[in-house]
Each structure stands twice: as structure tokens, then as C-alpha cells.
PDB file of C-alpha atoms in Angstrom:
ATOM      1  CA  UNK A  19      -3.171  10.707   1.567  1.00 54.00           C
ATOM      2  CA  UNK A  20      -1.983   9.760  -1.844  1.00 57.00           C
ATOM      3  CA  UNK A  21       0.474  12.269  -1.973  1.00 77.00           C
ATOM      4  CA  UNK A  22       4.395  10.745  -2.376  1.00 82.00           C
ATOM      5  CA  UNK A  23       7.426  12.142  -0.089  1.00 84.00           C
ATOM      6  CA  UNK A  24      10.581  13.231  -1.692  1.00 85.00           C
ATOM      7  CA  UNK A  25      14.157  13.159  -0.517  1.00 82.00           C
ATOM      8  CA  UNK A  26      17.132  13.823  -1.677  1.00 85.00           C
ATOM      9  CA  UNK A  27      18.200   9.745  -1.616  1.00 86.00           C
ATOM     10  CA  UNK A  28      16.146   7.616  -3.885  1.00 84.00           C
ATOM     11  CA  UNK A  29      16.529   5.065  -1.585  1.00 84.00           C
ATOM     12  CA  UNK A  30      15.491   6.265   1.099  1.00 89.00           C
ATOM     13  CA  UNK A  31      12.233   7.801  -1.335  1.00 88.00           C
ATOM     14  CA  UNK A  32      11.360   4.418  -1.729  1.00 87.00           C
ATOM     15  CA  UNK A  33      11.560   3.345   1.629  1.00 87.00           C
ATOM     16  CA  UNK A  34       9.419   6.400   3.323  1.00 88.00           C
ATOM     17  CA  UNK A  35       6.673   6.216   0.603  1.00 89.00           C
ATOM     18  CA  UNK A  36       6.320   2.276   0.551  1.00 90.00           C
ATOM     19  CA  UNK A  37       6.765   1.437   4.706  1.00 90.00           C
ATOM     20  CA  UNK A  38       4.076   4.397   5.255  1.00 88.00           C
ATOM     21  CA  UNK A  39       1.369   2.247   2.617  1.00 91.00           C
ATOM     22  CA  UNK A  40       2.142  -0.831   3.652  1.00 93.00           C
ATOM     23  CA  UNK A  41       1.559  -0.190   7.106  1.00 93.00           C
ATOM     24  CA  UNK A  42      -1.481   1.995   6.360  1.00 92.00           C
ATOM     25  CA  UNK A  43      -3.095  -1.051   4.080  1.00 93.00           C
ATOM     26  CA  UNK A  44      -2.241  -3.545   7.398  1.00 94.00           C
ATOM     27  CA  UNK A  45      -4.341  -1.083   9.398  1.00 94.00           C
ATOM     28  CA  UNK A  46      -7.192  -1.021   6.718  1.00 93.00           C
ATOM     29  CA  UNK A  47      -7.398  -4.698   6.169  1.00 93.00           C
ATOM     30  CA  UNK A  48      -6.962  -5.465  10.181  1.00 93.00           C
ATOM     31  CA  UNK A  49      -9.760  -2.753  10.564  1.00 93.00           C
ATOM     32  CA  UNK A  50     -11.845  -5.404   7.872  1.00 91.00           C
ATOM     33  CA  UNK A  51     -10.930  -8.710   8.966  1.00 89.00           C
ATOM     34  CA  UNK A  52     -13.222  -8.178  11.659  1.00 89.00           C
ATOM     35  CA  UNK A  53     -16.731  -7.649   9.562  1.00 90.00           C
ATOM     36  CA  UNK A  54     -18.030 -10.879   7.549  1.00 89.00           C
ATOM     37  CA  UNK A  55     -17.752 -10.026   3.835  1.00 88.00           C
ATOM     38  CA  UNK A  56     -17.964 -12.040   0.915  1.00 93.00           C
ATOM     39  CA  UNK A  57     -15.302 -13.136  -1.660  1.00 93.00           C
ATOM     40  CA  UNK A  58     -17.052 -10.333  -3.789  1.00 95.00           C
ATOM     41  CA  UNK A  59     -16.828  -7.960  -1.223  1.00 92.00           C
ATOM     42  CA  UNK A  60     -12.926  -8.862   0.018  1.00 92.00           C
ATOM     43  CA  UNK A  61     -12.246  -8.215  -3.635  1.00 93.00           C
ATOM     44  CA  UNK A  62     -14.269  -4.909  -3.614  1.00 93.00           C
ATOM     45  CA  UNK A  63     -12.072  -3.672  -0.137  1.00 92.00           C
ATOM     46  CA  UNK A  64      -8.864  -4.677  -2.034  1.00 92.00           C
ATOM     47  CA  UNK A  65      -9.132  -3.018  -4.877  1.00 92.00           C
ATOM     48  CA  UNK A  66     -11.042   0.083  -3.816  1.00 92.00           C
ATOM     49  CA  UNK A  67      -9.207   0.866  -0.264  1.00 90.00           C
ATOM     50  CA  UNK A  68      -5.868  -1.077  -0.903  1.00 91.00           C
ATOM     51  CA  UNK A  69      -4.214  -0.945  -4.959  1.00 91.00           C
ATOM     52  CA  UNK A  70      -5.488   2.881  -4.714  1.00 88.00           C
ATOM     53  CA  UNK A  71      -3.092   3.352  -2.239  1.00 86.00           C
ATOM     54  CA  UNK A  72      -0.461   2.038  -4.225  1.00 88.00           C
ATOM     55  CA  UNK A  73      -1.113   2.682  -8.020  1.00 89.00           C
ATOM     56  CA  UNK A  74       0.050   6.732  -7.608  1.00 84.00           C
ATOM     57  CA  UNK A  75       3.485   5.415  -6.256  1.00 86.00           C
ATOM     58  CA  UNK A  76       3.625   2.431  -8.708  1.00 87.00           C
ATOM     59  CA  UNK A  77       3.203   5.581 -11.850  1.00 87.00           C
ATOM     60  CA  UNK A  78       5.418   7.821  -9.819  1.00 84.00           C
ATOM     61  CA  UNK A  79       8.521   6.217  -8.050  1.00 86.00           C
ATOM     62  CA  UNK A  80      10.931   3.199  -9.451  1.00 84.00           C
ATOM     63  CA  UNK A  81      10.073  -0.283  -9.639  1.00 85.00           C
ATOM     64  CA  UNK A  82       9.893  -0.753  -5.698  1.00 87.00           C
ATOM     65  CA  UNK A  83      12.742  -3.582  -4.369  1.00 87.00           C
ATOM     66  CA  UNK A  84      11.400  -7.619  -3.827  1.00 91.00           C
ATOM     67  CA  UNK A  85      10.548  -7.563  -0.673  1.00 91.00           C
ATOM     68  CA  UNK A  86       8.453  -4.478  -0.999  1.00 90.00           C
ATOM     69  CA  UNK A  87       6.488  -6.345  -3.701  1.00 90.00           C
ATOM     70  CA  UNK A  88       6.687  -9.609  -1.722  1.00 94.00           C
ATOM     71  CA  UNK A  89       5.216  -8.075   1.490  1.00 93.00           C
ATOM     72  CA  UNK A  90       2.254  -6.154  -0.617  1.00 91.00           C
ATOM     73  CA  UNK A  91       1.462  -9.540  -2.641  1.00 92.00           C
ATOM     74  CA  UNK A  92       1.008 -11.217   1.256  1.00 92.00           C
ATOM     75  CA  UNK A  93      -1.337  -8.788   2.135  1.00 89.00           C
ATOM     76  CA  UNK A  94      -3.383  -8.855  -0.773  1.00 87.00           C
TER      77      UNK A  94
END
């Protein structure tokens, strides 16, 4: 679902659309942490499963706070 959540605080817009993607990319890269892939294909799984989830809300909401941006850099 690439779809963002509105609410009347932009605050708490923020907060619902980033927690749910961050938590959804954890389950996606737990899910492939267990296969062996190469550095190619970590870099393929990143960019394919994990920015796309991202990119719509980077183009549609504010510049998400630091530790939003901290926690997605740690992931990736």
C-alpha cells in the first residue's frame, strides 16, 4: 500500500504515514536477512522493495523529522 493517511494534525500525518513504513520495511528486510544474497542483490531488495515504499511520502508529505530519517538511514 503506497497510499498516504491524512489527518487533520500534520504532526500526527507524519507520524501515522512514516511509523506504518518503517515498520513495514523492518518486516521486509527481517523477511530477507534470512536468504543468502549478494551485495548486488541486497542493493536490488533495497531499492526495489524498500525506497518504493518511501519515495510517494518523501513527494507528498513534509520533510519527515531527524529521527525519522535517522531510523530509515539504519535500516538501509
Amino acid at each position: 500500500m503506497l497510499g498516504v493517511k491524512f489527518h487533520v494534525d500534520l504532526d500526527k500525518m507524519i507520524e501515522l504515514n512514516y511509523k506504518d513504513k518503517i515498520l513495514k520495511a523492518e518486516s521486509i528486510l527481517n523477511h530477507w536477512k534470512r536468504r543468502i544474497t549478494t551485495p548486488v542483490g541486497r542493493i536490488v531488495v533495497i531499492k526495489t522493495l524498500i525506497l518504493s515504499l518511501f519515495n510517494h511520502l518523501f513527494i507528498a508529505l513534509p520533510d519527515p523529522p531527524s529521527n525519522y530519517v535517522k531510523r530509515i538511514n539504519d535500516l538501509i
